[in-house]
PDB file of C-alpha atoms in Angstrom:
ATOM      1  CA  UNK A  75      15.631  84.934 224.313  1.00  0.00           C
ATOM      2  CA  UNK A  76      14.171  88.136 225.873  1.00  0.00           C
ATOM      3  CA  UNK A  77      11.293  87.726 226.441  1.00  0.00           C
ATOM      4  CA  UNK A  78       8.403  90.233 225.912  1.00  0.00           C
ATOM      5  CA  UNK A  79       7.078  90.326 228.682  1.00  0.00           C
ATOM      6  CA  UNK A  80      10.228  90.169 230.950  1.00  0.00           C
ATOM      7  CA  UNK A  81      10.948  93.929 231.415  1.00  0.00           C
ATOM      8  CA  UNK A  82      10.495  93.885 235.404  1.00  0.00           C
ATOM      9  CA  UNK A  83      12.461  90.643 235.783  1.00  0.00           C
ATOM     10  CA  UNK A  84      16.542  90.874 236.196  1.00  0.00           C
ATOM     11  CA  UNK A  85      16.900  87.104 235.422  1.00  0.00           C
ATOM     12  CA  UNK A  86      15.602  84.548 232.835  1.00  0.00           C
ATOM     13  CA  UNK A  87      12.646  82.121 233.818  1.00  0.00           C
ATOM     14  CA  UNK A  88      13.895  78.625 234.677  1.00  0.00           C
ATOM     15  CA  UNK A  89      13.001  76.542 231.518  1.00  0.00           C
ATOM     16  CA  UNK A  90      10.092  74.384 233.370  1.00  0.00           C
ATOM     17  CA  UNK A  91       8.451  77.884 233.477  1.00  0.00           C
ATOM     18  CA  UNK A  92       9.174  78.378 230.047  1.00  0.00           C
ATOM     19  CA  UNK A  93       7.613  74.924 229.340  1.00  0.00           C
ATOM     20  CA  UNK A  94       4.904  75.425 231.542  1.00  0.00           C
ATOM     21  CA  UNK A  95       3.230  78.744 230.204  1.00  0.00           C
ATOM     22  CA  UNK A  96       4.200  78.155 226.428  1.00  0.00           C
ATOM     23  CA  UNK A  97       0.859  77.770 224.612  1.00  0.00           C
ATOM     24  CA  UNK A  98       2.586  76.512 221.214  1.00  0.00           C
ATOM     25  CA  UNK A  99       1.949  72.798 221.694  1.00  0.00           C
ATOM     26  CA  UNK A 100      -1.849  73.792 221.312  1.00  0.00           C
ATOM     27  CA  UNK A 101      -1.218  76.724 218.949  1.00  0.00           C
ATOM     28  CA  UNK A 102       0.101  74.496 216.389  1.00  0.00           C
ATOM     29  CA  UNK A 103      -2.427  72.632 215.786  1.00  0.00           C
ATOM     30  CA  UNK A 104      -4.809  75.778 215.352  1.00  0.00           C
ATOM     31  CA  UNK A 105      -1.883  77.239 213.090  1.00  0.00           C
ATOM     32  CA  UNK A 106      -4.293  77.691 209.700  1.00  0.00           C
ATOM     33  CA  UNK A 107      -7.167  78.891 211.605  1.00  0.00           C
ATOM     34  CA  UNK A 108      -4.883  81.447 213.610  1.00  0.00           C
ATOM     35  CA  UNK A 109      -3.920  82.847 210.097  1.00  0.00           C
ATOM     36  CA  UNK A 110      -7.770  82.882 208.814  1.00  0.00           C
ATOM     37  CA  UNK A 111      -8.260  85.138 211.782  1.00  0.00           C
ATOM     38  CA  UNK A 112      -5.549  87.016 211.406  1.00  0.00           C
ATOM     39  CA  UNK A 113      -6.398  87.706 207.655  1.00  0.00           C
ATOM     40  CA  UNK A 114      -9.874  88.525 208.303  1.00  0.00           C
ATOM     41  CA  UNK A 115      -8.462  91.070 211.087  1.00  0.00           C
ATOM     42  CA  UNK A 116      -6.300  92.848 208.511  1.00  0.00           C
ATOM     43  CA  UNK A 117      -8.762  93.442 206.310  1.00  0.00           C
ATOM     44  CA  UNK A 118     -10.927  94.640 208.923  1.00  0.00           C
ATOM     45  CA  UNK A 119      -8.548  97.209 209.895  1.00  0.00           C
ATOM     46  CA  UNK A 120      -8.280  98.093 206.089  1.00  0.00           C
ATOM     47  CA  UNK A 121     -11.958  98.495 205.553  1.00  0.00           C
ATOM     48  CA  UNK A 122     -11.907 100.855 208.567  1.00  0.00           C
ATOM     49  CA  UNK A 123      -9.181 102.892 207.492  1.00  0.00           C
ATOM     50  CA  UNK A 124      -7.064 101.954 210.390  1.00  0.00           C
ATOM     51  CA  UNK A 125      -4.351 100.263 208.329  1.00  0.00           C
ATOM     52  CA  UNK A 126      -3.433 101.823 204.905  1.00  0.00           C
ATOM     53  CA  UNK A 127      -4.074  99.623 201.603  1.00  0.00           C
ATOM     54  CA  UNK A 128      -0.483  99.182 201.026  1.00  0.00           C
ATOM     55  CA  UNK A 129       0.218  98.262 204.732  1.00  0.00           C
ATOM     56  CA  UNK A 130      -2.223  95.693 204.357  1.00  0.00           C
ATOM     57  CA  UNK A 131      -1.230  94.163 201.155  1.00  0.00           C
ATOM     58  CA  UNK A 132       2.191  93.100 202.751  1.00  0.00           C
ATOM     59  CA  UNK A 133       0.813  92.132 205.945  1.00  0.00           C
ATOM     60  CA  UNK A 134      -2.057  90.095 203.681  1.00  0.00           C
ATOM     61  CA  UNK A 135       1.133  88.931 201.849  1.00  0.00           C
ATOM     62  CA  UNK A 136       3.173  87.810 204.724  1.00  0.00           C
ATOM     63  CA  UNK A 137       0.140  85.973 206.039  1.00  0.00           C
ATOM     64  CA  UNK A 138      -0.593  84.161 202.874  1.00  0.00           C
ATOM     65  CA  UNK A 139       3.078  82.909 202.539  1.00  0.00           C
ATOM     66  CA  UNK A 140       2.728  81.382 206.400  1.00  0.00           C
ATOM     67  CA  UNK A 141      -0.731  79.389 204.991  1.00  0.00           C
ATOM     68  CA  UNK A 142       1.069  78.082 202.556  1.00  0.00           C
ATOM     69  CA  UNK A 143       4.078  76.759 204.559  1.00  0.00           C
ATOM     70  CA  UNK A 144       1.527  75.666 207.012  1.00  0.00           C
ATOM     71  CA  UNK A 145      -0.211  73.841 204.952  1.00  0.00           C
ATOM     72  CA  UNK A 146       3.201  72.008 203.382  1.00  0.00           C
ATOM     73  CA  UNK A 147       4.175  71.163 206.917  1.00  0.00           C
ATOM     74  CA  UNK A 148       7.370  73.859 206.486  1.00  0.00           C
ATOM     75  CA  UNK A 149       6.923  75.860 209.869  1.00  0.00           C
ATOM     76  CA  UNK A 150       8.883  74.734 212.823  1.00  0.00           C
ATOM     77  CA  UNK A 151       7.806  75.612 216.099  1.00  0.00           C
ATOM     78  CA  UNK A 152       9.649  76.052 219.487  1.00  0.00           C
ATOM     79  CA  UNK A 153       8.622  76.334 223.104  1.00  0.00           C
ATOM     80  CA  UNK A 154      11.360  78.998 223.285  1.00  0.00           C
ATOM     81  CA  UNK A 155       8.893  80.944 221.345  1.00  0.00           C
ATOM     82  CA  UNK A 156       6.298  80.810 223.475  1.00  0.00           C
ATOM     83  CA  UNK A 157       2.960  81.032 221.333  1.00  0.00           C
ATOM     84  CA  UNK A 158       2.320  80.972 217.627  1.00  0.00           C
ATOM     85  CA  UNK A 159       2.866  84.701 216.544  1.00  0.00           C
ATOM     86  CA  UNK A 160       6.220  84.274 218.114  1.00  0.00           C
ATOM     87  CA  UNK A 161       6.780  81.526 216.272  1.00  0.00           C
ATOM     88  CA  UNK A 162       6.336  83.204 213.022  1.00  0.00           C
ATOM     89  CA  UNK A 163       9.737  84.703 213.302  1.00  0.00           C
ATOM     90  CA  UNK A 164      11.088  88.064 212.658  1.00  0.00           C
ATOM     91  CA  UNK A 165       8.907  90.636 210.607  1.00  0.00           C
ATOM     92  CA  UNK A 166      11.493  91.446 207.901  1.00  0.00           C
ATOM     93  CA  UNK A 167      12.018  95.383 207.331  1.00  0.00           C
ATOM     94  CA  UNK A 168      10.651  96.921 203.922  1.00  0.00           C
TER      95      UNK A 168
END
């Protein structure tokens, strides 16, 4: 997998480096709180006019879906995805 921050490196990091730098083991314990914070942030960005109402509604819908999956224990977490946000997966195109 290509890392978001890995543009300057010519080779992949060794597995132990990825495991050492990954925060997912801690992040997953706070998944619902992280989603609540993201929800508040989206609402603020919309209220300030930074996000359109349409975009905010789309993002909030996705966050609500993730909250439901997290509450049901249906989210899978992987060290390969490094942190909570990368573990949420690819955002589908509209």
